[in-house]
Short mmCIF file of C-alpha atoms in Angstrom, two decimals:
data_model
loop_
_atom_site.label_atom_id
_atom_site.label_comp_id
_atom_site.label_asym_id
_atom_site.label_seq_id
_atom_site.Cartn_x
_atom_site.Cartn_y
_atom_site.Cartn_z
CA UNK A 1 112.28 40.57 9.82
CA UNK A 2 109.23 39.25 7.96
CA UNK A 3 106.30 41.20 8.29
CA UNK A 4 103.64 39.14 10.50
CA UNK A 5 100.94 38.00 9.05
CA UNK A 6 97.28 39.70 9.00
CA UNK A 7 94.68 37.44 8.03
CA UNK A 8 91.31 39.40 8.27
CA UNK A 9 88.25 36.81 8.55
CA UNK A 10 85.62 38.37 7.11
CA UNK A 11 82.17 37.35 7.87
CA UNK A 12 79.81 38.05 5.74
CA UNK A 13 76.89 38.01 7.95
CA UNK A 14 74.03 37.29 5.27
CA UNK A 15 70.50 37.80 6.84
CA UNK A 16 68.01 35.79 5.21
CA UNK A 17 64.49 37.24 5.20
CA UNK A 18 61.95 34.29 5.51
CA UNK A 19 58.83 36.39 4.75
CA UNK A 20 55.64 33.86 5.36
CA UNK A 21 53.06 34.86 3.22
CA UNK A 22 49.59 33.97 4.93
CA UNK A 23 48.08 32.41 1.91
CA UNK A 24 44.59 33.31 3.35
CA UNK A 25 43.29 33.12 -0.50
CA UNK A 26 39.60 33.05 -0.31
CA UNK A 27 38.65 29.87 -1.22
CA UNK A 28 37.32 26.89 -0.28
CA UNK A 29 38.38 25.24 3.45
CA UNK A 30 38.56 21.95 3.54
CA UNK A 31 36.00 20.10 5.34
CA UNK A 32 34.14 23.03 5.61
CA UNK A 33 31.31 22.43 3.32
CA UNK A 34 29.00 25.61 4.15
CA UNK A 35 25.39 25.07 5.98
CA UNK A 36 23.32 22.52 5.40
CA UNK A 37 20.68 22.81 3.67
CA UNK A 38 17.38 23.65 5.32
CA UNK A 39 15.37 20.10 5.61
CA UNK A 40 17.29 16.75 5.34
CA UNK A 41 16.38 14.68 2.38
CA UNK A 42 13.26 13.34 3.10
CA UNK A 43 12.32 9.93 3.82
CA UNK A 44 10.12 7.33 2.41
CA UNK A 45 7.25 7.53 5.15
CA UNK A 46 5.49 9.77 3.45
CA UNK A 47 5.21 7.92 0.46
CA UNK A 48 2.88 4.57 -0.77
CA UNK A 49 4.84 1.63 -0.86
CA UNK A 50 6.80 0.76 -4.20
CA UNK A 51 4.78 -1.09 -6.25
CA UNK A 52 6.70 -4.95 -7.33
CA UNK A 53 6.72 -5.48 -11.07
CA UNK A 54 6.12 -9.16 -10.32
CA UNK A 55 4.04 -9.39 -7.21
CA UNK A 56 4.15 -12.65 -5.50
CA UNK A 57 0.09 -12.11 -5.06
CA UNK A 58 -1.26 -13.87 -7.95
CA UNK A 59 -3.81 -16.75 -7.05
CA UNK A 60 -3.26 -19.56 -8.85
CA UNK A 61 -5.15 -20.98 -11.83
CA UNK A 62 -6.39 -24.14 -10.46
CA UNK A 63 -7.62 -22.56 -6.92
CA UNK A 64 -10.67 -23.89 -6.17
CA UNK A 65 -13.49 -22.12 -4.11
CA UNK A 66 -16.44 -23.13 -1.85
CA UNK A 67 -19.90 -21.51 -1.04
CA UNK A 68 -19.38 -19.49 2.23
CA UNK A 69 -22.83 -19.32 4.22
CA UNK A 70 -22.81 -17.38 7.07
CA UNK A 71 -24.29 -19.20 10.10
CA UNK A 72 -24.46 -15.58 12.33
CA UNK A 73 -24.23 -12.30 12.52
CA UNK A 74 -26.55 -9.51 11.49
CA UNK A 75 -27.58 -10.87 8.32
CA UNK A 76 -27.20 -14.39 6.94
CA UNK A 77 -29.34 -14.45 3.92
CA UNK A 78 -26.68 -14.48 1.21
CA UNK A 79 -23.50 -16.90 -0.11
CA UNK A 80 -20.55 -16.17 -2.06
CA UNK A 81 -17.93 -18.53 -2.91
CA UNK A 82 -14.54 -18.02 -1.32
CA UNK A 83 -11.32 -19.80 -2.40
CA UNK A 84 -10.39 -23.62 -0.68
CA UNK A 85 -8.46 -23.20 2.15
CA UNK A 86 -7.55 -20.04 2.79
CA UNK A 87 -7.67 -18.87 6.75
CA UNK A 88 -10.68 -17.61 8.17
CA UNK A 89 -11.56 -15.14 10.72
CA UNK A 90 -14.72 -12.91 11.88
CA UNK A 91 -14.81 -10.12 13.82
CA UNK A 92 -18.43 -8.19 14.20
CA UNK A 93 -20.43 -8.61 10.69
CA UNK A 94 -17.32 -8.71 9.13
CA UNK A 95 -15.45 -12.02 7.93
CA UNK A 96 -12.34 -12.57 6.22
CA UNK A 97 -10.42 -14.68 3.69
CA UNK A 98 -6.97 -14.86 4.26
CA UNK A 99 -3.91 -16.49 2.21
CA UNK A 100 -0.13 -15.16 1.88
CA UNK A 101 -1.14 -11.44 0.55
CA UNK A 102 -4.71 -11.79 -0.11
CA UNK A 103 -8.27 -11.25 1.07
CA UNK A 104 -11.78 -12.00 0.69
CA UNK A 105 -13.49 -9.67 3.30
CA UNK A 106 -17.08 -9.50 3.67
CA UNK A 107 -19.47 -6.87 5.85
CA UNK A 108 -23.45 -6.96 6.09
CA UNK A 109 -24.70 -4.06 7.68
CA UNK A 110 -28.58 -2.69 7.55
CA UNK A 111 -29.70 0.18 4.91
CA UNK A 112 -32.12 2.45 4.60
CA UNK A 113 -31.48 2.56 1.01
CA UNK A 114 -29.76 0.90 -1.31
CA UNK A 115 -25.99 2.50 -1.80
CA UNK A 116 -25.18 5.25 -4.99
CA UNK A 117 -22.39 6.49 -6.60
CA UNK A 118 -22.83 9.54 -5.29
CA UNK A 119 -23.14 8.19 -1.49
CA UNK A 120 -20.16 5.94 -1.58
CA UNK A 121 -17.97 8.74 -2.67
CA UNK A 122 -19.75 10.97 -0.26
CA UNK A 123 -19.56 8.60 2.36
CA UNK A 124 -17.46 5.42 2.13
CA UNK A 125 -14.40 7.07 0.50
CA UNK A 126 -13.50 9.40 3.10
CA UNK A 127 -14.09 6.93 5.49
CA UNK A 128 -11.69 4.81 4.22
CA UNK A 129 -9.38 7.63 3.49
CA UNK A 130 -9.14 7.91 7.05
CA UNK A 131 -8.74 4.33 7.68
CA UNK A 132 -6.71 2.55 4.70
CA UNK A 133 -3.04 3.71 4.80
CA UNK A 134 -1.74 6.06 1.90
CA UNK A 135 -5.28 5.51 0.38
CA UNK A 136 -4.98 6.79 -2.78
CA UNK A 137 -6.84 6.48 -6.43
CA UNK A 138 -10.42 5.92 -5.75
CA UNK A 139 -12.98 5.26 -8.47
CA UNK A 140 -16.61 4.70 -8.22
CA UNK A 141 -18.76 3.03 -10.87
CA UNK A 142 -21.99 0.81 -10.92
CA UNK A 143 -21.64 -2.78 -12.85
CA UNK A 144 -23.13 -6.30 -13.11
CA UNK A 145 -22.90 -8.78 -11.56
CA UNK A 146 -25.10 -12.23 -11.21
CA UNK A 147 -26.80 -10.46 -8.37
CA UNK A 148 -27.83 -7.63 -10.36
CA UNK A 149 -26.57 -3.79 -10.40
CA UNK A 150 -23.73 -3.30 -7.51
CA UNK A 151 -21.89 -0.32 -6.82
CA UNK A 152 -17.93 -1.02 -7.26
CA UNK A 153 -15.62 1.04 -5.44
CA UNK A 154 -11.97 0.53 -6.63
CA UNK A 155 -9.06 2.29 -4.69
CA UNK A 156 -4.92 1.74 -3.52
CA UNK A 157 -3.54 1.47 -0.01
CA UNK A 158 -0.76 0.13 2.14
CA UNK A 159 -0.76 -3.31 3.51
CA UNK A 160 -0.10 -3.78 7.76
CA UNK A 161 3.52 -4.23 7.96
CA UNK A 162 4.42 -7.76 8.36
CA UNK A 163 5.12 -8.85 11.41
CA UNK A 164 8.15 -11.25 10.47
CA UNK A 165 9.35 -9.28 7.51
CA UNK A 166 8.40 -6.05 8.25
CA UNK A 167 7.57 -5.65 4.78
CA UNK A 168 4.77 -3.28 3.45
CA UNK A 169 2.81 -4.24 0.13
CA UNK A 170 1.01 -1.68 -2.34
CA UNK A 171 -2.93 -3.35 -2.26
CA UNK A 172 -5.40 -3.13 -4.80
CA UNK A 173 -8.71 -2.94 -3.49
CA UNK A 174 -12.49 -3.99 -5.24
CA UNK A 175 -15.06 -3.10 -2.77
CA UNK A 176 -18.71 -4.12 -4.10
CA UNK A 177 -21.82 -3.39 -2.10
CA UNK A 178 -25.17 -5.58 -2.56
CA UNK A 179 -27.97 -4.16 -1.50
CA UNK A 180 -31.51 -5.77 -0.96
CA UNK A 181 -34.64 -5.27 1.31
CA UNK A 182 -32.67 -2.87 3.79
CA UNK A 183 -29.74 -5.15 4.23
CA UNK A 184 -26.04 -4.47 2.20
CA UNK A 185 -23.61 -6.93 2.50
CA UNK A 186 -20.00 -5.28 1.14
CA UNK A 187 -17.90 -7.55 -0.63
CA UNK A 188 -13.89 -6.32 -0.45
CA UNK A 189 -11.17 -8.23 -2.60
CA UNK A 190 -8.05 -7.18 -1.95
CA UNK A 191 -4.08 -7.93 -3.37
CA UNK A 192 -0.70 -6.67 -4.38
CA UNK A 193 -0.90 -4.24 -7.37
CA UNK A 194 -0.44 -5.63 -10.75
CA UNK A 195 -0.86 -9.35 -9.42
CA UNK A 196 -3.02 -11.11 -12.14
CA UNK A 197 -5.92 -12.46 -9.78
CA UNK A 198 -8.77 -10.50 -13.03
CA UNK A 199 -10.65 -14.11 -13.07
CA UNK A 200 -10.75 -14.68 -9.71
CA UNK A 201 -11.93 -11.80 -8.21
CA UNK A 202 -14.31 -12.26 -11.06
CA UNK A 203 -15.00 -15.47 -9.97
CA UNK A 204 -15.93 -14.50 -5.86
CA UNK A 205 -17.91 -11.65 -6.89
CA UNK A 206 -20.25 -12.82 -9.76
CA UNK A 207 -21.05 -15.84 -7.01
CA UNK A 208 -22.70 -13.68 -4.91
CA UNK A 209 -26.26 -14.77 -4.40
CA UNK A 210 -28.97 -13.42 -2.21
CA UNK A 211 -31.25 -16.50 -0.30
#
């Protein structure tokens, strides 16, 4: 009689140890770039308005000009030539020139004395500090002109915004004041920086002439 048969199963129970490591190294988290920093980077609206290496300001060579009397106002005993068609409008004592990015403003006011160096930087600049946007640069000489010895205030500012464009322009400004017999009458040229209008502002203020 055969022997029966034993056949042990053996089962080899394995246990398999999945240790998970918390990789908690101590870098960097993604998407977590730490605090930010204190003040945000900071705009331009504290700052002039860039100035165009090719300013579309420049008045052109064959512009011609006409005497400008003034008919009212506080004071009409002076002319100055102003250029050919450019808009005009008045406002007080003060009149103005107006074409594309340019101006011819002029203001007669009474004196007591006839205006320094000393009192337009005492006086007129922070005045205008106060009322020319990002006002900047001012310089204050005394030159000639066909009228004689004027006081020339030179100085930078911000253009109004333009209504259609929005755009704001870095002026130049030439601000002369005439004096005679208690009356001044401030002459103020004004365009983009680095536009080449030398000969005629040159032109407009050695035409000048008291009457």
């Amino acid at each position: 009689m055969a022997a029966p048969t034993w056949t042990y199963a053996v089962v080899g129970l394995t246990f398999v140890a999945a240790v998970t490591t918390g990789c908690s190294g101590s870098g960097s988290h993604a998407g977590s770039g730490g605090p930010a920093s204190g003040s945000a980077t900071v705009s331009g609206q504290n700052q002039p308005a860039p100035t165009e290496s090719n300013p579309p300001g420049d008045i052109p060579d064959n512009q011609a000009y006409v005497v400008y009397r003034p008919a009212g106002g506080t004071f009409t005993g002076f002319t100055v030539k102003v250029p050919e068609g450019w808009a005009r409008t008045s406002q007080g004592g003060t009149t103005a020139f107006t074409d594309k990015l340019n101006t011819v403003r002029i203001t007669a006011v009474s004196a007591s004395g006839a205006p320094t160096a000393g009192s337009v930087t005492n006086t007129v600049v922070p005045r205008l500090r106060s009322q020319v946007a990002k006002f900047s640069s001012p310089k204050v000489t005394e030159v000639t002109r066909h009228a004689g010895r004027v006081v020339l205030l030179t100085y930078q500012g911000d253009s109004a915004k333009d209504p259609v464009t929005g755009k704001v322009v870095r002026d130049s400004f030439e601000r002369y004041a005439f004096y005679r017999a208690g009356h001044e009458v401030d002459l103020t040229l004004s365009g983009p920086v680095k536009a080449d209008n030398v000969d005629p502002w040159r032109i407009v203020s050695d035409s000048f002439t008291w009457r």
